[in-house]
PDB file of C-alpha atoms in Angstrom:
ATOM      1  CA  MET G   1     -27.130   8.103   6.602  1.00 86.00           C
ATOM      2  CA  PHE G   2     -28.017   9.546  10.023  1.00 90.00           C
ATOM      3  CA  LYS G   3     -31.122  11.740  10.094  1.00 89.00           C
ATOM      4  CA  GLY G   4     -29.793  13.684  13.043  1.00 89.00           C
ATOM      5  CA  ILE G   5     -27.906  13.410  16.298  1.00 89.00           C
ATOM      6  CA  ASP G   6     -30.851  11.616  17.920  1.00 89.00           C
ATOM      7  CA  ASP G   7     -30.698   8.944  15.222  1.00 91.00           C
ATOM      8  CA  LEU G   8     -26.970   8.393  15.754  1.00 91.00           C
ATOM      9  CA  SER G   9     -27.313   8.289  19.549  1.00 90.00           C
ATOM     10  CA  LYS G  10     -29.532   5.169  19.287  1.00 91.00           C
ATOM     11  CA  TYR G  11     -26.483   3.111  18.331  1.00 93.00           C
ATOM     12  CA  VAL G  12     -23.885   4.432  20.806  1.00 91.00           C
ATOM     13  CA  GLN G  13     -23.663   3.636  24.514  1.00 83.00           C
ATOM     14  CA  GLY G  14     -22.904   6.472  26.901  1.00 74.00           C
ATOM     15  CA  PHE G  15     -23.577   9.063  24.219  1.00 70.00           C
ATOM     16  CA  GLU G  16     -23.392  12.665  25.422  1.00 67.00           C
ATOM     17  CA  MET G  17     -26.202  14.701  23.945  1.00 55.00           C
ATOM     18  CA  SER G  18     -24.128  17.899  23.881  1.00 73.00           C
ATOM     19  CA  LEU G  19     -22.309  16.484  20.840  1.00 84.00           C
ATOM     20  CA  THR G  20     -23.523  17.552  17.422  1.00 87.00           C
ATOM     21  CA  LEU G  21     -23.636  15.758  14.113  1.00 90.00           C
ATOM     22  CA  GLU G  22     -21.486  18.526  12.662  1.00 91.00           C
ATOM     23  CA  ALA G  23     -18.771  17.975  15.275  1.00 90.00           C
ATOM     24  CA  LEU G  24     -18.782  14.255  14.525  1.00 93.00           C
ATOM     25  CA  GLY G  25     -18.821  14.844  10.763  1.00 94.00           C
ATOM     26  CA  PRO G  26     -15.117  14.154  10.037  1.00 95.00           C
ATOM     27  CA  SER G  27     -15.151  11.032  12.227  1.00 95.00           C
ATOM     28  CA  ILE G  28     -18.315   9.754  10.529  1.00 95.00           C
ATOM     29  CA  MET G  29     -16.725  10.366   7.119  1.00 95.00           C
ATOM     30  CA  GLN G  30     -13.669   8.355   8.171  1.00 95.00           C
ATOM     31  CA  ALA G  31     -15.882   5.577   9.548  1.00 95.00           C
ATOM     32  CA  GLU G  32     -17.846   5.376   6.277  1.00 95.00           C
ATOM     33  CA  TYR G  33     -14.578   5.215   4.344  1.00 94.00           C
ATOM     34  CA  GLU G  34     -13.306   2.323   6.472  1.00 92.00           C
ATOM     35  CA  PHE G  35     -16.636   0.562   6.069  1.00 93.00           C
ATOM     36  CA  THR G  36     -16.684   0.818   2.287  1.00 92.00           C
ATOM     37  CA  LYS G  37     -13.095  -0.460   2.112  1.00 89.00           C
ATOM     38  CA  SER G  38     -14.310  -3.690   3.705  1.00 89.00           C
ATOM     39  CA  ILE G  39     -17.724  -3.990   2.048  1.00 90.00           C
ATOM     40  CA  GLY G  40     -17.871  -1.800  -1.044  1.00 86.00           C
ATOM     41  CA  VAL G  41     -19.953   1.255  -1.942  1.00 86.00           C
ATOM     42  CA  ASP G  42     -22.529  -0.666  -4.003  1.00 87.00           C
ATOM     43  CA  ILE G  43     -23.075  -3.168  -1.203  1.00 92.00           C
ATOM     44  CA  LEU G  44     -23.374  -0.369   1.383  1.00 92.00           C
ATOM     45  CA  ASP G  45     -26.352   1.044  -0.535  1.00 90.00           C
ATOM     46  CA  LYS G  46     -27.976  -2.402  -0.636  1.00 92.00           C
ATOM     47  CA  LEU G  47     -27.472  -2.889   3.104  1.00 94.00           C
ATOM     48  CA  LEU G  48     -29.002   0.499   3.913  1.00 93.00           C
ATOM     49  CA  ALA G  49     -32.098  -0.489   1.936  1.00 91.00           C
ATOM     50  CA  GLU G  50     -32.836  -3.362   4.377  1.00 88.00           C
ATOM     51  CA  ASP G  51     -34.140  -2.426   7.843  1.00 87.00           C
ATOM     52  CA  LYS G  52     -32.196  -5.161   9.673  1.00 86.00           C
ATOM     53  CA  THR G  53     -28.886  -4.563   7.958  1.00 95.00           C
ATOM     54  CA  ALA G  54     -29.332  -0.776   7.958  1.00 95.00           C
ATOM     55  CA  SER G  55     -29.292  -0.875  11.778  1.00 95.00           C
ATOM     56  CA  LEU G  56     -26.103  -2.941  11.724  1.00 96.00           C
ATOM     57  CA  VAL G  57     -24.437  -0.544   9.276  1.00 97.00           C
ATOM     58  CA  LYS G  58     -25.359   2.473  11.408  1.00 96.00           C
ATOM     59  CA  SER G  59     -24.129   0.735  14.563  1.00 96.00           C
ATOM     60  CA  ALA G  60     -20.792  -0.146  12.923  1.00 97.00           C
ATOM     61  CA  ILE G  61     -20.252   3.368  11.560  1.00 96.00           C
ATOM     62  CA  ALA G  62     -21.513   5.256  14.630  1.00 96.00           C
ATOM     63  CA  ASN G  63     -19.312   3.333  17.055  1.00 96.00           C
ATOM     64  CA  TYR G  64     -16.220   3.578  14.874  1.00 95.00           C
ATOM     65  CA  ALA G  65     -16.861   7.311  14.500  1.00 95.00           C
ATOM     66  CA  MET G  66     -17.095   7.644  18.291  1.00 93.00           C
ATOM     67  CA  TYR G  67     -13.849   5.702  18.642  1.00 93.00           C
ATOM     68  CA  ARG G  68     -12.114   8.180  16.325  1.00 93.00           C
ATOM     69  CA  TYR G  69     -13.704  11.206  18.001  1.00 92.00           C
ATOM     70  CA  LEU G  70     -13.067  10.044  21.582  1.00 90.00           C
ATOM     71  CA  ILE G  71      -9.603  11.591  21.845  1.00 89.00           C
ATOM     72  CA  PHE G  72     -11.028  15.042  21.078  1.00 88.00           C
ATOM     73  CA  TRP G  73     -13.958  14.566  23.463  1.00 82.00           C
ATOM     74  CA  ALA G  74     -11.634  13.399  26.264  1.00 80.00           C
ATOM     75  CA  ALA G  75      -9.297  16.338  25.678  1.00 82.00           C
ATOM     76  CA  SER G  76     -12.214  18.731  26.070  1.00 78.00           C
ATOM     77  CA  LYS G  77     -12.809  17.308  29.550  1.00 72.00           C
ATOM     78  CA  ASN G  78      -9.260  17.976  30.767  1.00 71.00           C
ATOM     79  CA  ASN G  79      -8.992  20.346  33.735  1.00 64.00           C
ATOM     80  CA  THR G  80     -12.710  19.997  34.473  1.00 68.00           C
ATOM     81  CA  ASN G  81     -14.648  17.961  37.011  1.00 67.00           C
ATOM     82  CA  LYS G  82     -15.522  15.583  34.162  1.00 69.00           C
ATOM     83  CA  SER G  83     -11.976  14.614  33.185  1.00 71.00           C
ATOM     84  CA  LEU G  84     -11.317  10.917  32.518  1.00 75.00           C
ATOM     85  CA  TYR G  85      -8.864   8.558  34.118  1.00 80.00           C
ATOM     86  CA  LYS G  86      -6.686   6.696  31.627  1.00 81.00           C
ATOM     87  CA  TYR G  87      -8.352   3.358  32.422  1.00 81.00           C
ATOM     88  CA  GLN G  88     -11.761   4.904  31.736  1.00 85.00           C
ATOM     89  CA  TYR G  89     -10.581   6.287  28.411  1.00 84.00           C
ATOM     90  CA  GLU G  90      -9.102   2.928  27.356  1.00 85.00           C
ATOM     91  CA  ALA G  91     -12.251   1.080  28.460  1.00 88.00           C
ATOM     92  CA  MET G  92     -14.431   3.392  26.349  1.00 90.00           C
ATOM     93  CA  LYS G  93     -12.188   2.941  23.315  1.00 90.00           C
ATOM     94  CA  GLU G  94     -12.357  -0.834  23.653  1.00 90.00           C
ATOM     95  CA  GLU G  95     -16.142  -0.745  24.059  1.00 93.00           C
ATOM     96  CA  TYR G  96     -16.654   1.295  20.888  1.00 94.00           C
ATOM     97  CA  ILE G  97     -14.320  -0.950  18.878  1.00 94.00           C
ATOM     98  CA  SER G  98     -15.925  -4.130  20.240  1.00 93.00           C
ATOM     99  CA  ILE G  99     -19.413  -2.963  19.242  1.00 95.00           C
ATOM    100  CA  HIS G 100     -18.077  -1.950  15.818  1.00 95.00           C
ATOM    101  CA  TRP G 101     -16.616  -5.457  15.352  1.00 95.00           C
ATOM    102  CA  CYS G 102     -19.833  -7.121  16.520  1.00 95.00           C
ATOM    103  CA  ALA G 103     -21.861  -5.175  13.969  1.00 97.00           C
ATOM    104  CA  MET G 104     -19.369  -5.864  11.182  1.00 96.00           C
ATOM    105  CA  ASP G 105     -19.310  -9.595  11.942  1.00 96.00           C
ATOM    106  CA  SER G 106     -23.114  -9.663  11.832  1.00 96.00           C
ATOM    107  CA  ILE G 107     -23.065  -7.886   8.466  1.00 96.00           C
ATOM    108  CA  PHE G 108     -20.610 -10.391   6.978  1.00 94.00           C
ATOM    109  CA  ALA G 109     -22.663 -13.278   8.368  1.00 93.00           C
ATOM    110  CA  TRP G 110     -25.756 -11.821   6.678  1.00 94.00           C
ATOM    111  CA  LEU G 111     -23.929 -11.325   3.390  1.00 94.00           C
ATOM    112  CA  ASP G 112     -22.632 -14.908   3.371  1.00 90.00           C
ATOM    113  CA  THR G 113     -26.172 -16.278   3.688  1.00 91.00           C
ATOM    114  CA  SER G 114     -27.660 -13.825   1.198  1.00 92.00           C
ATOM    115  CA  ASP G 115     -28.017 -14.094  -2.571  1.00 89.00           C
ATOM    116  CA  LEU G 116     -26.790 -10.559  -3.137  1.00 91.00           C
ATOM    117  CA  PRO G 117     -25.012 -10.706  -6.522  1.00 91.00           C
ATOM    118  CA  GLU G 118     -22.799  -7.713  -5.699  1.00 90.00           C
ATOM    119  CA  TRP G 119     -21.402  -9.714  -2.768  1.00 92.00           C
ATOM    120  CA  LYS G 120     -21.162 -13.074  -4.546  1.00 90.00           C
ATOM    121  CA  GLU G 121     -19.219 -11.424  -7.373  1.00 90.00           C
ATOM    122  CA  SER G 122     -16.979  -9.352  -5.101  1.00 88.00           C
ATOM    123  CA  GLU G 123     -13.213  -9.766  -5.018  1.00 87.00           C
ATOM    124  CA  SER G 124     -13.421 -10.954  -1.420  1.00 84.00           C
ATOM    125  CA  CYS G 125     -15.704 -13.870  -2.316  1.00 87.00           C
ATOM    126  CA  ARG G 126     -13.715 -14.792  -5.411  1.00 88.00           C
ATOM    127  CA  MET G 127     -10.450 -14.772  -3.485  1.00 89.00           C
ATOM    128  CA  ARG G 128     -11.866 -16.960  -0.734  1.00 89.00           C
ATOM    129  CA  SER G 129     -12.536 -19.830  -3.134  1.00 87.00           C
ATOM    130  CA  SER G 130      -8.801 -20.055  -3.931  1.00 90.00           C
ATOM    131  CA  LEU G 131      -7.633 -20.193  -0.314  1.00 95.00           C
ATOM    132  CA  LEU G 132      -6.898 -23.276   1.768  1.00 96.00           C
ATOM    133  CA  ILE G 133      -8.912 -21.830   4.655  1.00 97.00           C
ATOM    134  CA  LYS G 134     -12.295 -20.619   3.480  1.00 95.00           C
ATOM    135  CA  SER G 135     -14.029 -19.155   6.524  1.00 94.00           C
ATOM    136  CA  ALA G 136     -13.424 -17.473   9.861  1.00 95.00           C
ATOM    137  CA  THR G 137     -14.778 -20.525  11.660  1.00 95.00           C
ATOM    138  CA  GLU G 138     -12.210 -22.730   9.949  1.00 97.00           C
ATOM    139  CA  PHE G 139      -9.405 -20.209  10.604  1.00 97.00           C
ATOM    140  CA  ASP G 140     -10.404 -20.177  14.273  1.00 96.00           C
ATOM    141  CA  GLN G 141      -9.657 -23.899  14.510  1.00 97.00           C
ATOM    142  CA  TYR G 142      -5.969 -23.096  13.994  1.00 97.00           C
ATOM    143  CA  PHE G 143      -5.596 -19.595  15.470  1.00 96.00           C
ATOM    144  CA  GLN G 144      -8.258 -17.949  17.581  1.00 94.00           C
ATOM    145  CA  ILE G 145      -9.816 -14.911  15.929  1.00 95.00           C
ATOM    146  CA  ASN G 146     -13.177 -15.154  17.708  1.00 93.00           C
ATOM    147  CA  LYS G 147     -14.594 -16.564  14.456  1.00 95.00           C
ATOM    148  CA  SER G 148     -14.637 -13.028  13.090  1.00 95.00           C
ATOM    149  CA  GLU G 149     -15.664 -12.927   9.422  1.00 94.00           C
ATOM    150  CA  TYR G 150     -14.804  -9.223   9.473  1.00 94.00           C
ATOM    151  CA  PHE G 151     -11.201  -9.951  10.368  1.00 95.00           C
ATOM    152  CA  PHE G 152     -11.093 -12.918   7.986  1.00 95.00           C
ATOM    153  CA  SER G 153     -12.086 -10.609   5.128  1.00 93.00           C
ATOM    154  CA  LYS G 154      -9.167  -8.320   6.001  1.00 93.00           C
ATOM    155  CA  VAL G 155      -6.468 -11.021   6.019  1.00 96.00           C
ATOM    156  CA  GLN G 156      -7.424 -12.803   2.804  1.00 95.00           C
ATOM    157  CA  PHE G 157      -4.809 -10.913   0.797  1.00 95.00           C
ATOM    158  CA  LEU G 158      -2.164 -11.916   3.358  1.00 97.00           C
ATOM    159  CA  MET G 159      -3.297 -15.538   3.201  1.00 97.00           C
ATOM    160  CA  ARG G 160      -2.956 -15.548  -0.581  1.00 96.00           C
ATOM    161  CA  LYS G 161       0.541 -14.071  -0.328  1.00 97.00           C
ATOM    162  CA  VAL G 162       1.652 -16.662   2.244  1.00 97.00           C
ATOM    163  CA  MET G 163       0.233 -19.451   0.084  1.00 97.00           C
ATOM    164  CA  GLU G 164       1.921 -18.237  -3.093  1.00 96.00           C
ATOM    165  CA  ASP G 165       5.286 -17.410  -1.496  1.00 97.00           C
ATOM    166  CA  GLU G 166       5.673 -20.099   1.147  1.00 97.00           C
ATOM    167  CA  ILE G 167       3.155 -22.931   1.102  1.00 97.00           C
ATOM    168  CA  ASN G 168       2.555 -23.740  -2.560  1.00 95.00           C
ATOM    169  CA  PRO G 169       6.321 -24.117  -3.301  1.00 95.00           C
ATOM    170  CA  ARG G 170       6.502 -26.653  -0.462  1.00 95.00           C
ATOM    171  CA  LEU G 171       3.552 -28.629  -1.847  1.00 94.00           C
ATOM    172  CA  LYS G 172       4.467 -28.566  -5.548  1.00 92.00           C
ATOM    173  CA  SER G 173       6.026 -32.051  -5.417  1.00 89.00           C
ATOM    174  CA  LEU G 174       2.631 -33.529  -4.491  1.00 89.00           C
ATOM    175  CA  ALA G 175       0.045 -34.121  -7.193  1.00 85.00           C
ATOM    176  CA  SER G 176      -2.694 -34.496  -4.598  1.00 88.00           C
ATOM    177  CA  PRO G 177      -1.856 -33.541  -0.988  1.00 91.00           C
ATOM    178  CA  SER G 178      -3.331 -35.801   1.661  1.00 93.00           C
ATOM    179  CA  GLU G 179      -5.679 -34.570   4.376  1.00 94.00           C
ATOM    180  CA  LYS G 180      -2.807 -34.754   6.844  1.00 94.00           C
ATOM    181  CA  VAL G 181      -0.604 -32.552   4.655  1.00 95.00           C
ATOM    182  CA  LEU G 182      -3.429 -30.070   4.123  1.00 96.00           C
ATOM    183  CA  GLU G 183      -4.043 -29.954   7.872  1.00 96.00           C
ATOM    184  CA  ARG G 184      -0.394 -29.045   8.451  1.00 96.00           C
ATOM    185  CA  ALA G 185      -0.548 -26.448   5.684  1.00 97.00           C
ATOM    186  CA  LYS G 186      -3.671 -24.807   7.105  1.00 98.00           C
ATOM    187  CA  ARG G 187      -2.145 -24.497  10.553  1.00 98.00           C
ATOM    188  CA  VAL G 188       1.012 -22.801   9.319  1.00 98.00           C
ATOM    189  CA  LEU G 189      -1.058 -20.611   6.972  1.00 98.00           C
ATOM    190  CA  ALA G 190      -3.126 -19.302   9.897  1.00 98.00           C
ATOM    191  CA  TYR G 191      -0.115 -18.650  12.120  1.00 98.00           C
ATOM    192  CA  HIS G 192       2.029 -17.025   9.415  1.00 98.00           C
ATOM    193  CA  THR G 193      -0.907 -14.822   8.388  1.00 98.00           C
ATOM    194  CA  MET G 194      -1.340 -13.646  11.977  1.00 97.00           C
ATOM    195  CA  ALA G 195       2.371 -12.920  12.356  1.00 96.00           C
ATOM    196  CA  GLN G 196       2.170 -10.580   9.360  1.00 96.00           C
ATOM    197  CA  ALA G 197      -1.132  -9.014  10.422  1.00 96.00           C
ATOM    198  CA  VAL G 198       0.303  -8.039  13.817  1.00 94.00           C
ATOM    199  CA  MET G 199       2.901  -5.881  12.065  1.00 94.00           C
ATOM    200  CA  LEU G 200       0.765  -4.504   9.230  1.00 94.00           C
ATOM    201  CA  PHE G 201      -2.623  -3.774  10.780  1.00 92.00           C
ATOM    202  CA  ASP G 202      -3.726  -1.004  13.074  1.00 89.00           C
ATOM    203  CA  VAL G 203      -4.367  -2.352  16.586  1.00 87.00           C
ATOM    204  CA  THR G 204      -8.117  -1.753  16.138  1.00 86.00           C
ATOM    205  CA  GLU G 205      -8.056  -4.094  13.125  1.00 90.00           C
ATOM    206  CA  LEU G 206      -6.757  -7.036  15.174  1.00 92.00           C
ATOM    207  CA  PRO G 207      -8.956  -9.582  17.007  1.00 91.00           C
ATOM    208  CA  LYS G 208      -9.757  -8.903  20.656  1.00 88.00           C
ATOM    209  CA  SER G 209      -7.364 -11.588  21.898  1.00 85.00           C
ATOM    210  CA  ILE G 210      -4.443  -9.884  20.119  1.00 89.00           C
ATOM    211  CA  ARG G 211      -5.631  -6.398  21.134  1.00 86.00           C
ATOM    212  CA  ASN G 212      -5.589  -7.566  24.758  1.00 83.00           C
ATOM    213  CA  ASP G 213      -2.026  -8.855  24.357  1.00 82.00           C
ATOM    214  CA  VAL G 214      -0.954  -5.532  22.867  1.00 81.00           C
ATOM    215  CA  ALA G 215      -2.672  -3.569  25.660  1.00 74.00           C
ATOM    216  CA  HIS G 216      -1.100  -5.767  28.345  1.00 73.00           C
ATOM    217  CA  GLU G 217       2.432  -5.475  26.953  1.00 73.00           C
ATOM    218  CA  PHE G 218       2.007  -1.774  26.213  1.00 67.00           C
ATOM    219  CA  THR G 219       1.659  -1.080  29.946  1.00 64.00           C
ATOM    220  CA  LYS G 220       5.226  -2.300  30.532  1.00 65.00           C
ATOM    221  CA  ASP G 221       6.944   0.840  29.242  1.00 60.00           C
ATOM    222  CA  SER G 222       7.469  -0.641  25.776  1.00 71.00           C
ATOM    223  CA  SER G 223       6.797   1.199  22.542  1.00 83.00           C
ATOM    224  CA  LEU G 224       3.957  -0.009  20.354  1.00 84.00           C
ATOM    225  CA  MET G 225       6.431  -1.214  17.733  1.00 87.00           C
ATOM    226  CA  GLN G 226       8.363  -3.183  20.354  1.00 89.00           C
ATOM    227  CA  VAL G 227       5.122  -4.801  21.501  1.00 89.00           C
ATOM    228  CA  ARG G 228       4.202  -5.725  17.933  1.00 90.00           C
ATOM    229  CA  GLU G 229       7.648  -7.197  17.293  1.00 92.00           C
ATOM    230  CA  LYS G 230       7.514  -9.220  20.503  1.00 91.00           C
ATOM    231  CA  ILE G 231       4.121 -10.717  19.650  1.00 92.00           C
ATOM    232  CA  LYS G 232       5.233 -11.420  16.084  1.00 94.00           C
ATOM    233  CA  SER G 233       8.393 -13.121  17.347  1.00 95.00           C
ATOM    234  CA  THR G 234       6.333 -15.364  19.616  1.00 94.00           C
ATOM    235  CA  ILE G 235       4.028 -16.374  16.759  1.00 95.00           C
ATOM    236  CA  MET G 236       6.919 -16.859  14.308  1.00 97.00           C
ATOM    237  CA  ALA G 237       8.549 -19.360  16.662  1.00 97.00           C
ATOM    238  CA  ASP G 238       5.492 -21.560  16.075  1.00 97.00           C
ATOM    239  CA  VAL G 239       5.462 -20.730  12.353  1.00 97.00           C
ATOM    240  CA  GLU G 240       8.999 -22.054  11.893  1.00 97.00           C
ATOM    241  CA  LYS G 241       8.148 -25.201  13.833  1.00 97.00           C
ATOM    242  CA  TYR G 242       5.012 -25.786  11.763  1.00 97.00           C
ATOM    243  CA  TYR G 243       6.889 -25.285   8.481  1.00 97.00           C
ATOM    244  CA  SER G 244       9.402 -27.934   9.558  1.00 97.00           C
ATOM    245  CA  THR G 245       6.544 -30.314  10.352  1.00 96.00           C
ATOM    246  CA  LEU G 246       4.889 -29.588   6.997  1.00 96.00           C
ATOM    247  CA  GLU G 247       8.131 -30.194   5.092  1.00 96.00           C
ATOM    248  CA  ALA G 248       8.659 -33.505   6.891  1.00 95.00           C
ATOM    249  CA  GLU G 249       5.099 -34.563   6.080  1.00 94.00           C
ATOM    250  CA  VAL G 250       5.537 -33.672   2.405  1.00 95.00           C
ATOM    251  CA  LYS G 251       8.851 -35.544   2.289  1.00 93.00           C
ATOM    252  CA  ASN G 252       7.219 -38.657   3.729  1.00 90.00           C
ATOM    253  CA  ALA G 253       4.346 -38.388   1.257  1.00 88.00           C
ATOM    254  CA  VAL G 254       6.734 -38.078  -1.702  1.00 88.00           C
ATOM    255  CA  LYS G 255       8.778 -41.004  -0.433  1.00 83.00           C
ATOM    256  CA  GLY G 256       5.636 -43.097  -0.034  1.00 70.00           C
ATOM    257  CA  ALA G 257       4.490 -42.226  -3.550  1.00 64.00           C
ATOM    258  CA  SER G 258       7.890 -43.234  -4.973  1.00 57.00           C
ATOM    259  CA  VAL G 259       7.767 -46.607  -3.233  1.00 47.00           C
ATOM    260  CA  SER G 260       4.243 -47.170  -4.494  1.00 47.00           C
ATOM    261  CA  VAL G 261       5.234 -46.420  -8.096  1.00 45.00           C
ATOM    262  CA  ALA G 262       8.249 -48.703  -7.870  1.00 44.00           C
ATOM    263  CA  ALA G 263       6.129 -51.535  -6.487  1.00 46.00           C
ATOM    264  CA  ASN G 264       3.722 -51.360  -9.405  1.00 51.00           C
ATOM    265  CA  LEU G 265       6.295 -51.415 -12.224  1.00 49.00           C
ATOM    266  CA  ASN G 266       6.181 -55.182 -12.767  1.00 54.00           C
ATOM    267  CA  GLU G 267       2.481 -55.848 -13.163  1.00 57.00           C
ATOM    268  CA  GLU G 268       1.602 -58.901 -15.313  1.00 56.00           C
ATOM    269  CA  LYS G 269       0.036 -56.716 -17.996  1.00 57.00           C
ATOM    270  CA  ASN G 270       3.319 -54.862 -18.633  1.00 54.00           C
ATOM    271  CA  PRO G 271       5.365 -56.165 -21.627  1.00 54.00           C
ATOM    272  CA  PHE G 272       8.620 -55.559 -19.767  1.00 47.00           C
ATOM    273  CA  TYR G 273      10.399 -56.417 -16.542  1.00 46.00           C
ATOM    274  CA  ALA G 274      11.979 -53.622 -14.551  1.00 45.00           C
ATOM    275  CA  THR G 275      14.800 -53.975 -12.059  1.00 44.00           C
ATOM    276  CA  LEU G 276      16.061 -51.478  -9.511  1.00 43.00           C
TER     277      LEU G 276
END
């Protein structure tokens, strides 16, 4: 993928030329693995064949590789005049992850406007058609994820689980949910999905807004798990409220449908007369 260390350095800010491609090899391998989990091996080859998308792929992989390698690089600077302060180390980590996300979002945006059959027939695309929320932009209307298609692709399996386990059973009494009911359902779907993602995903796999919350709370002498649980608890308070609102809306819709059916029982064309 990279022709040499000079090729890789084009995509990484603050790159130190003393690094070698061999030293970065394990981190690059891990970055490629993470990339193919999101996109797929066949699609990776297609993207590398296009000049524009090849640059995005290399940027995504190079910056994620640097993120993984940074701890070893920083450790090598300990007890030297080039050692890093903690805030500098954290700022570099965030920069590498942010560039990785930017490149990944651009790749997903390109794929969604392309006619690439490998993408159109992928599990990610097929799953999306069955979900209430069908894009990152729509998800962002309910819970801010910076309109990240990359993140949206990662939480689709969680969205399907929340729909099957929690939302669909609440909507089963409605033959055709109204726009108002669907609006309530989408909001609780987004929030419940995020509550689960906070606990399941690595911090680097969460949107910047959530990463910032984690970083802020983590400075208060709390463990990472405690921080995750606190953020989840905050989100779940809204989830429970939104489920109550959804249930009330469904109940009103069912009640309205029952009244409508009862009112239409005694039409002139019916050969009977019904009483209640």
